[in-house]
Each structure stands twice: as structure tokens, then as C-alpha cells.
Tab-separated table of C-alpha atoms and ligand atoms in Angstrom:
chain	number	residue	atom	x	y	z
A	1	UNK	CA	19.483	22.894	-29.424
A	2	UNK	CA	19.755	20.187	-27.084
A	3	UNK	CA	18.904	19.294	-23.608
A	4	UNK	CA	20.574	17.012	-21.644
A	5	UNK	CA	18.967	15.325	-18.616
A	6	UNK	CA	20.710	12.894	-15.665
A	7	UNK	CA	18.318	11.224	-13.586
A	8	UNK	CA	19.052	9.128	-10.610
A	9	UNK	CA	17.201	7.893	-7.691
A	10	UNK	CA	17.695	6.025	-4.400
A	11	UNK	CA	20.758	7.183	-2.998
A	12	UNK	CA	19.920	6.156	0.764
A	13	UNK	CA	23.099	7.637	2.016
A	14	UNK	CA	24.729	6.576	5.359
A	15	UNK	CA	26.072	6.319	7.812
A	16	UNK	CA	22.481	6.972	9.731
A	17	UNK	CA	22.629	9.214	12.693
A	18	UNK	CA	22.644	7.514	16.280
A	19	UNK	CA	18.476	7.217	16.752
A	20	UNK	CA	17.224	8.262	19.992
A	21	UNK	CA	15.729	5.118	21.658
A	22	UNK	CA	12.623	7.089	21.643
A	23	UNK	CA	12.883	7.789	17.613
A	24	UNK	CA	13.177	4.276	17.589
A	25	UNK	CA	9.290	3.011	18.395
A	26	UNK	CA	6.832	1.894	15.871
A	27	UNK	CA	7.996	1.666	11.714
A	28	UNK	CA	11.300	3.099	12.667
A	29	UNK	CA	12.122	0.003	14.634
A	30	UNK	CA	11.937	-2.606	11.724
A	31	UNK	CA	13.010	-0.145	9.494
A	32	UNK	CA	16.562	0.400	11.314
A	33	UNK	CA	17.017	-3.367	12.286
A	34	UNK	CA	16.551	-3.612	8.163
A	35	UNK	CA	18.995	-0.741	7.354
A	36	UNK	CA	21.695	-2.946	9.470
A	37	UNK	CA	21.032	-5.190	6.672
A	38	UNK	CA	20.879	-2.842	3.737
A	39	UNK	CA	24.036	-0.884	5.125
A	40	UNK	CA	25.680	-3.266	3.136
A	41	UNK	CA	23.830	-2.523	-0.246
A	42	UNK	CA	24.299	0.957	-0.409
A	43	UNK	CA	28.030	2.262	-0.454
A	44	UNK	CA	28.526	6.139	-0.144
A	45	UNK	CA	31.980	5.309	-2.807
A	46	UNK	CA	29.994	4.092	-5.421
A	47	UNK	CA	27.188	7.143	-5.224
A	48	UNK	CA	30.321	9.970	-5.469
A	49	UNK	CA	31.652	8.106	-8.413
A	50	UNK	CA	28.053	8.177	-9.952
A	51	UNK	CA	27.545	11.836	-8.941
A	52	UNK	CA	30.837	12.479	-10.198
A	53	UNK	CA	30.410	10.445	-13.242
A	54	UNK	CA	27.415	12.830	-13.810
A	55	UNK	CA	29.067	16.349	-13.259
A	56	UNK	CA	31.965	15.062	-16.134
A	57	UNK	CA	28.589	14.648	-18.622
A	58	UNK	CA	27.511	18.383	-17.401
A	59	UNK	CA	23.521	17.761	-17.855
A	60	UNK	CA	21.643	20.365	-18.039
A	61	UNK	CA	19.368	19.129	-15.606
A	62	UNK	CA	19.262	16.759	-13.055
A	63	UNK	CA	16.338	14.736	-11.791
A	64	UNK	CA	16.651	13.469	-8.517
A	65	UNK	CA	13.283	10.443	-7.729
A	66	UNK	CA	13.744	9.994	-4.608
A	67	UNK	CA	14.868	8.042	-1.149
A	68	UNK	CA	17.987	9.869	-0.086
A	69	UNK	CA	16.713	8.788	3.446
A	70	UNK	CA	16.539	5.405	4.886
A	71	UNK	CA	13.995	6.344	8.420
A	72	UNK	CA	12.981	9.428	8.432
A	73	UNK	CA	15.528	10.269	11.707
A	74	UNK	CA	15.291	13.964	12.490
A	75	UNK	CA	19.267	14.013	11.522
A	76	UNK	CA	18.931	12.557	8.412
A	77	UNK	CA	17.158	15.883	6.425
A	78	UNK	CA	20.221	17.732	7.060
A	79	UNK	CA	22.325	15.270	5.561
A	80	UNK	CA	19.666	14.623	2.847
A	81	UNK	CA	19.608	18.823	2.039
A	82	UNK	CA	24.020	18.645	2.307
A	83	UNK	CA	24.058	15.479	0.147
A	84	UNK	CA	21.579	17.119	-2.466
A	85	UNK	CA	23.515	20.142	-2.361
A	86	UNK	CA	26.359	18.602	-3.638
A	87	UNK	CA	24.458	17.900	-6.941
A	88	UNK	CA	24.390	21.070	-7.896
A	89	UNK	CA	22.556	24.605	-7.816
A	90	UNK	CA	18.926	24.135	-7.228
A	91	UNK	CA	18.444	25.946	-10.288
A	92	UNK	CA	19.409	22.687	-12.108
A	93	UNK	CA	18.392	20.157	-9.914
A	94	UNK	CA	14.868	18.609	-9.558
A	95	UNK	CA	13.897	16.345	-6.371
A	96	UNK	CA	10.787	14.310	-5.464
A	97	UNK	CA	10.324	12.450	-2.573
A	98	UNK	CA	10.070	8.589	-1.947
A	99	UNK	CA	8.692	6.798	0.958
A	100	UNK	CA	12.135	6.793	2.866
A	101	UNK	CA	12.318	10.341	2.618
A	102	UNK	CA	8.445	10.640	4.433
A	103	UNK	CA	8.699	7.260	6.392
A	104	UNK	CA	6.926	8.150	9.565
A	105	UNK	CA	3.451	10.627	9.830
A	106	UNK	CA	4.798	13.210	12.071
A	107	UNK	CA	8.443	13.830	9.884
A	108	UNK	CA	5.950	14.654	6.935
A	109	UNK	CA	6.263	18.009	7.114
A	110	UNK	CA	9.968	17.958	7.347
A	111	UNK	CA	9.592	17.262	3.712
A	112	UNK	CA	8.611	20.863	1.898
A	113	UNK	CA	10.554	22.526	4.899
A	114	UNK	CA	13.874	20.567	4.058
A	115	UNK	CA	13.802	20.409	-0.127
A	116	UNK	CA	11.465	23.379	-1.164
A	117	UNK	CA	14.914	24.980	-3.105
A	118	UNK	CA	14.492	21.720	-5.549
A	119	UNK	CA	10.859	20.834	-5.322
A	120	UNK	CA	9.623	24.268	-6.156
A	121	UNK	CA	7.434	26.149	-9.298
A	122	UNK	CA	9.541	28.421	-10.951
A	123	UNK	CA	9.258	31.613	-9.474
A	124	UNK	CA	8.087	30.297	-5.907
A	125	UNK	CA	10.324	29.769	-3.026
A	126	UNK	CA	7.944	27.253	-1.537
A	127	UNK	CA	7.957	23.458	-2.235
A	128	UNK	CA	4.351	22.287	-4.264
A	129	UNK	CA	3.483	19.108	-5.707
A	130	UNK	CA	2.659	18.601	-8.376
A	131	UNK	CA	5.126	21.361	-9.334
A	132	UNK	CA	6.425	22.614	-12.959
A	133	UNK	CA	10.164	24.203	-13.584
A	134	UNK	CA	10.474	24.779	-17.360
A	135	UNK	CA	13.854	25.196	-18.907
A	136	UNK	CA	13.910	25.872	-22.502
A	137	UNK	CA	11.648	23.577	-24.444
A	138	UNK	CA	11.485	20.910	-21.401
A	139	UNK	CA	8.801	21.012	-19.092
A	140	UNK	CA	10.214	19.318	-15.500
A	141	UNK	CA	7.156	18.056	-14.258
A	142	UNK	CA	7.270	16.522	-10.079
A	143	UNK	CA	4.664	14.662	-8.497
A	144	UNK	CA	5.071	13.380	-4.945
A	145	UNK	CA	3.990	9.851	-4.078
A	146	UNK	CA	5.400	10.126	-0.252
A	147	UNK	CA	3.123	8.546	2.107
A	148	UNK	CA	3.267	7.586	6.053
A	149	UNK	CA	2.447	4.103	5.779
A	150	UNK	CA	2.760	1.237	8.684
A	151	UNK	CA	5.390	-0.996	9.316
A	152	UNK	CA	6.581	-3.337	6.590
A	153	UNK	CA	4.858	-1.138	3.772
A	154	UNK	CA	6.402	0.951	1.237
A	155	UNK	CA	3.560	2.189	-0.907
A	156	UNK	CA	3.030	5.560	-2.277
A	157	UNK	CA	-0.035	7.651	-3.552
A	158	UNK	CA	-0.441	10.791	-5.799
A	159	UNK	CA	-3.581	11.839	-4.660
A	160	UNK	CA	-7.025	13.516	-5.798
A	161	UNK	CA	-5.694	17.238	-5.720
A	162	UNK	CA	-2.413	16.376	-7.003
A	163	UNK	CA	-3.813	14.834	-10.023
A	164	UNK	CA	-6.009	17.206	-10.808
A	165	UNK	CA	-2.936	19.653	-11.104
A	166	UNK	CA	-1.212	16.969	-12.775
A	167	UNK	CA	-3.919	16.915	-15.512
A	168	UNK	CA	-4.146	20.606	-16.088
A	169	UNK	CA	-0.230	20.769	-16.506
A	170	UNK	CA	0.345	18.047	-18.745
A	171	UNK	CA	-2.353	20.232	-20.709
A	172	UNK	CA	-0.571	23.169	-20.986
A	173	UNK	CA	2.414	21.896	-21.454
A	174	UNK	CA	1.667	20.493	-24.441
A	175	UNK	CA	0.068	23.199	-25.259
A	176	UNK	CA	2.944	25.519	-25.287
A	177	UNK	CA	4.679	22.899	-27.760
A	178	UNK	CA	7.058	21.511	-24.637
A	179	UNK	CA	8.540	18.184	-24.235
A	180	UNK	CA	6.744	16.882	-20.783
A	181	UNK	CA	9.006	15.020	-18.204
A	182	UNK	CA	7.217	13.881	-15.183
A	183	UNK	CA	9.144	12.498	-12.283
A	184	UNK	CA	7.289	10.567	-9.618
A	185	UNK	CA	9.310	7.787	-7.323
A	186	UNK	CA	6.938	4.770	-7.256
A	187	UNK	CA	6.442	3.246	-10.760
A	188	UNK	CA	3.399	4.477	-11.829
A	189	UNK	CA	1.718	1.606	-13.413
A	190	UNK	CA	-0.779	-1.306	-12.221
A	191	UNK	CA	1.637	-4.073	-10.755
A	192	UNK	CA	4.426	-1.609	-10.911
A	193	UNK	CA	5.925	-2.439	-7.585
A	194	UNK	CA	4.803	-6.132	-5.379
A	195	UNK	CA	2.298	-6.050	-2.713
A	196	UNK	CA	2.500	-3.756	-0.040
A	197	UNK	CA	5.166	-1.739	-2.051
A	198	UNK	CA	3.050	0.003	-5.185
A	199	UNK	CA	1.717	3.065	-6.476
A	200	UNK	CA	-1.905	2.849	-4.756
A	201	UNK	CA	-3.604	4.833	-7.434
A	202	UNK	CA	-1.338	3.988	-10.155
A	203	UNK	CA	-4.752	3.168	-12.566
A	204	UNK	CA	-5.572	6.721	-12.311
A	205	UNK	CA	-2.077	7.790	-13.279
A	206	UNK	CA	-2.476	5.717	-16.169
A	207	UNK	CA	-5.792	6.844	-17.188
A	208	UNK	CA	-4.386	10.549	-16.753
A	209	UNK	CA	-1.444	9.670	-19.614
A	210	UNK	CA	-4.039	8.106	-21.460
A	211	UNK	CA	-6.080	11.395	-21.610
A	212	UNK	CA	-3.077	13.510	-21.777
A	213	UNK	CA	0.029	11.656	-22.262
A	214	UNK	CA	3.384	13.112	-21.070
A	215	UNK	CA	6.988	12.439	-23.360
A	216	UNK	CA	9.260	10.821	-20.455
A	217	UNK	CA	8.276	9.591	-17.496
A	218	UNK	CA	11.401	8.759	-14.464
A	219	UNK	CA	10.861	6.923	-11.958
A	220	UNK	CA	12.751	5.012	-9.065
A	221	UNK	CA	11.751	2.693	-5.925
A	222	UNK	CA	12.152	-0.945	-7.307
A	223	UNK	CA	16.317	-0.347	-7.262
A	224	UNK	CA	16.371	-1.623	-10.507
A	225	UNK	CA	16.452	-0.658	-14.329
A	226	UNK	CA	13.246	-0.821	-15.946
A	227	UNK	CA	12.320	0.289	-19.499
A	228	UNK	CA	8.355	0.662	-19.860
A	229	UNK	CA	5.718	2.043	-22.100
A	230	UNK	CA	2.476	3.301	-20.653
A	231	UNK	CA	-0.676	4.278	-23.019
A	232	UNK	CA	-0.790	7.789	-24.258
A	233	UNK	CA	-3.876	9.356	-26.540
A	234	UNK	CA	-1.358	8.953	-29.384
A	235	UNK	CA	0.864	6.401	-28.835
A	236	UNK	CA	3.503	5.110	-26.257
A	237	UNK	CA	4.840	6.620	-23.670
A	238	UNK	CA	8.433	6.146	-22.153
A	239	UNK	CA	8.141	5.251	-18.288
A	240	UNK	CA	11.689	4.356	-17.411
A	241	UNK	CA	13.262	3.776	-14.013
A	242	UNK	CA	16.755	3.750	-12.717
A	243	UNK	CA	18.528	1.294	-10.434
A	244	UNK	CA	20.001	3.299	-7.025
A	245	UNK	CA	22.444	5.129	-7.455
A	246	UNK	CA	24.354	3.347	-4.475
A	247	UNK	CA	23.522	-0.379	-4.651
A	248	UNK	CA	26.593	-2.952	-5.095
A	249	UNK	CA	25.900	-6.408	-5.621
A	250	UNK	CA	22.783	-7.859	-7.842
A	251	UNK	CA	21.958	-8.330	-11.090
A	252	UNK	CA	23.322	-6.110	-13.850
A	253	UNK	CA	20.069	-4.156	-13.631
A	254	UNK	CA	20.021	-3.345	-9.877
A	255	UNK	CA	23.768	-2.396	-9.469
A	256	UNK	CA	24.020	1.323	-9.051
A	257	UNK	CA	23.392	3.635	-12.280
A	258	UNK	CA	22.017	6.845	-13.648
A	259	UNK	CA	20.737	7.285	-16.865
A	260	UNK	CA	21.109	10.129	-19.677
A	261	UNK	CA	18.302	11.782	-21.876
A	262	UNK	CA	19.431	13.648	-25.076
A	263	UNK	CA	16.146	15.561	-25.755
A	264	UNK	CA	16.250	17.115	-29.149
A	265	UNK	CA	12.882	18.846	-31.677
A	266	UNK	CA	12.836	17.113	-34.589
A	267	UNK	CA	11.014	18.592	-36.868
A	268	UNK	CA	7.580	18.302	-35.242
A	269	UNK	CA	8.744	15.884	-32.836
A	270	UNK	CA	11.075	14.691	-30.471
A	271	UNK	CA	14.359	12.478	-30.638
A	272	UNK	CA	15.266	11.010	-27.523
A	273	UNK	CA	18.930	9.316	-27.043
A	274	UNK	CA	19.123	7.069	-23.853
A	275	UNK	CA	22.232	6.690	-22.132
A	276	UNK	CA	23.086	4.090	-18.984
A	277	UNK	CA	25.917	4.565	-17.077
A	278	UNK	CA	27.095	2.330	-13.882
A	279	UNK	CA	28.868	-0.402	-12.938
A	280	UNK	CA	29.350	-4.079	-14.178
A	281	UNK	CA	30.014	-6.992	-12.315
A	282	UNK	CA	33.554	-7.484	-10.665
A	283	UNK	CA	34.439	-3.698	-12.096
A	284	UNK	CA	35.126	-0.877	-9.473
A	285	UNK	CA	35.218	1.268	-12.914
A	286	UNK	CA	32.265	2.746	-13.938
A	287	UNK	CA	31.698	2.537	-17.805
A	288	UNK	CA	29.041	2.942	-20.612
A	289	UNK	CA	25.940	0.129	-19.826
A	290	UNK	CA	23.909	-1.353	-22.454
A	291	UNK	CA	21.932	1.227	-23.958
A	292	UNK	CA	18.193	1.691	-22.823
A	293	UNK	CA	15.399	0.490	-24.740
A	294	UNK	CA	13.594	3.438	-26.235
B	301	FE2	FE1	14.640	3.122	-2.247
């Protein structure tokens, strides 16, 4: 048996709603004079013919990594919940937040209120980080690294408590003999993301695989394809991120994509088959990308 997995991140879907001018003081200022600029980047066309690029594949799963915001406007989490709907059942769809998605300290909350349905532990009807959703042999592991931060700054942290979970997860996953996904939005490594813009306790994340290593690990934030291997306690471990799933122009690794897992057992193993799918330059047709590097 195989399991199928789409993961995509970074959808930042417009058009924003009309901010208060009172919504508009502090971080929310800069950060809507910079989504004038970023409008541009991220076109709603090109995220429905990724989402519907991923509905032909029929995953079994999809992971979601996060930044369907821009903000953090009030009337954005209703869009974000309508847009994330459209992905599918719950059941089958996985979310974790990024730092557009908890952009200002007071819309924090919003978070578990808005996406519990696809941030929850099986069985709950409450949204948990770290949480755990197993289906069949995978384990679909989130961790949150949404932050309030100040203007200019997009860093993220996991957390004391949630690594502590983290750790006692990834240790019963394996365990129970299950192939371990975790899906976190910042890239969790040292250096992972430029100043102002990382995983602040990234170092602890990578002791934790080193401990108790994990088989995937998704991730978005940097907008741009990246195909990593962090330390586990017996051997490599695949950290790969996606480009957003909206962004037009760049380089061939930024323009929007999602990416395919083929999770099989092999005999005491696993065998993992990458797929990319997006768009190349000067095509509005999306096609097969160069395969990942596994
Ligand atoms: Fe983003």
C-alpha cells in the first residue's frame, strides 16, 4: 500500500479586505504598504491551477505549511477557513500556521478558533500544537512556529512545551513502526531563513531529530524550493520546502509549486518518490518540474 502526500505552503491569497484605519497602526502598517507590493507576486489564477493540479493527483493527504494570510486583518480568517475549505475535507487536510497567519499579538488567538478542523489530534475537535493525525502507516506530525513579532520581522519559534511534545511523539511514532512527517512553516535549521526572518530555536529542533529523528520533514516560509538533510540518530533526514503556491515571477525555484510524496514500506524501510509540480518560465501551463533531490 501506498500513501500519497501533496504539500504546499504560502498561498497568501487576496484581494485583502478594506483595513480599518484603526487595524492599520503598528506592524500592520508596513506590512500592508508591503502587500501593495507583493499583490503582484501572488496571483489567486495560478494557486486554483495548483490546487486543481493537486485534486487531479487525488493525494491522500494534504499538508498545508502555512501563510494563507498576508496581516492578520480580522476579515482575512474567514477567507483563510473558505480558501482552506476548498482543499478538501478536514479529514484529509493538515494546516500549520506561519507568521502571516499570527502577524499581530492580539489576532493570536484567532488562530486555534479559525483552523482547529485541520490543526487538530485525531479524535479532538480542538486545535493543539504539536498535534498528531495518523492515517495508515503515516504519522502527520504539526508543530506551530507562529509568533507576534515587531515590525519588519518574520521569525518563528516552537517553543519549550511544544518540543517537549514534539520529542515524546516522534518517540512513539517510531515506536509503533510509522513513517514520521513533521510539518512546521519556518525551516527548521540554523541559518534556515536570513536575519530577522528564522526559526529562533531552530538548534533545538535539530538536536531533537538528532535524538529522535523524524522520516520527512515540510516546510515553507523562504517561497522557494529547498531540498535539505538534517542529522538524525541514524542517518539523514529529508527537510524539504516548497516554493508558494501563488508566486509568479523568479527563479525556477520560487515560482509557484507543490510537491508529491509517494510513501511506500519497503521491506523494513521506507521508499520515498518525490514529485514537483509548477510552473516554468514564460508557461501559463503547469507541467512536471525537475524531480526533487531525495
Ligand atoms: Fe510566506
Amino acid at each position: 500500500m501506498s500513501f500519497v502526500l501533496a504539500h504546499l505552503s504560502d498561498a497568501h491569497i487576496g484581494p485583502l479586505p478594506k483595513p480599518r484605519l484603526r487595524e492599520l497602526l503598528g506592524k500592520r502598517l508596513t506590512g500592508y504598504i508591503n502587500w501593495q507590493r507583493r499583490n503582484s507576486i501572488h496571483n489567486m489564477d495560478v494557486l486554483g491551477g495548483i490546487i486543481a493540479d493537486i485534486h487531479r493527483h487525488a493525494p491522500d493527504h494534504i499538508a498545508m505549511t502555512g501563510d494563507i494570510m498576508n496581516i492578520g486583518l480580522p476579515g482575512e480568517f474567514a477567507a483563510a477557513r473558505a480558501w482552506l475549505r476548498t482543499l478538501g475535507e478536514p479529514e484529509h487536510v493538515s494546516f500549520v500556521p506561519g507568521n502571516h497567519d499570527g502577524y499581530v499579538r492580539n489576532i493570536l488567538s484567532f488562530i486555534p478558533e479559525t483552523f482547529a478542523p485541520w490543526c487538530s489530534h485525531d479524535g479532538d475537535h480542538h486545535a493543539s500544537f504539536p498535534f498528531l493525525r495518523v492515517r495508515g502507516e503515516v504519522a502527520l506530525i504539526g508543530v506551530s512556529s507562529a509568533i507576534a513579532t515587531g515590525p519588519f520581522l518574520a521569525s518563528g519559534a516552537i517553543g519549550p512545551a511544544q518540543l517537549v511534545t514534539l520529542e515524546k511523539l516522534l518517540m512513539d511514532c517510531a515506536a509503533r513502526g510509522l513513517f514520521r512527517v513533521v510539518m512546521i512553516h519556518h525551516p527548521p535549521w540554523r541559518g534556515g531563513a536570513s536575519f530577522g526572518r528564522g526559526l529562533r530555536d531552530a538548534g533545538a529542533f535539530e538536536q531533537l531529530i538528532a535524538r529522535c529523528g523524524a522520516e520527512l520533514i515540510l516546510h515553507g516560509h523562504n517561497h522557494k524550493r529547498i531540498e535539505k538533510r538534517l542529522q538524525g540518530p541514524d542517518g539523514p533526514v529529508l527537510c524539504i520546502g516548497v516554493a508558494s503556491a501563488s508566486a509568479v515571477p523568479g527563479t525556477p525555484r520560487h515560482r509557484a509549486a507543490w510537491h508529491m510524496f509517494k510513501i511506500e514500506r519497503q521491506g523494513n524501510g521506507w521508499h520515498v518518490q518525490a514529485r514537483a509540480r509548477g510552473f516554468r518560465e514564460g508557461s501559463d501551463e503547469l507541467s512536471e518540474l525537475d524531480p526533487l533531490a531525495l
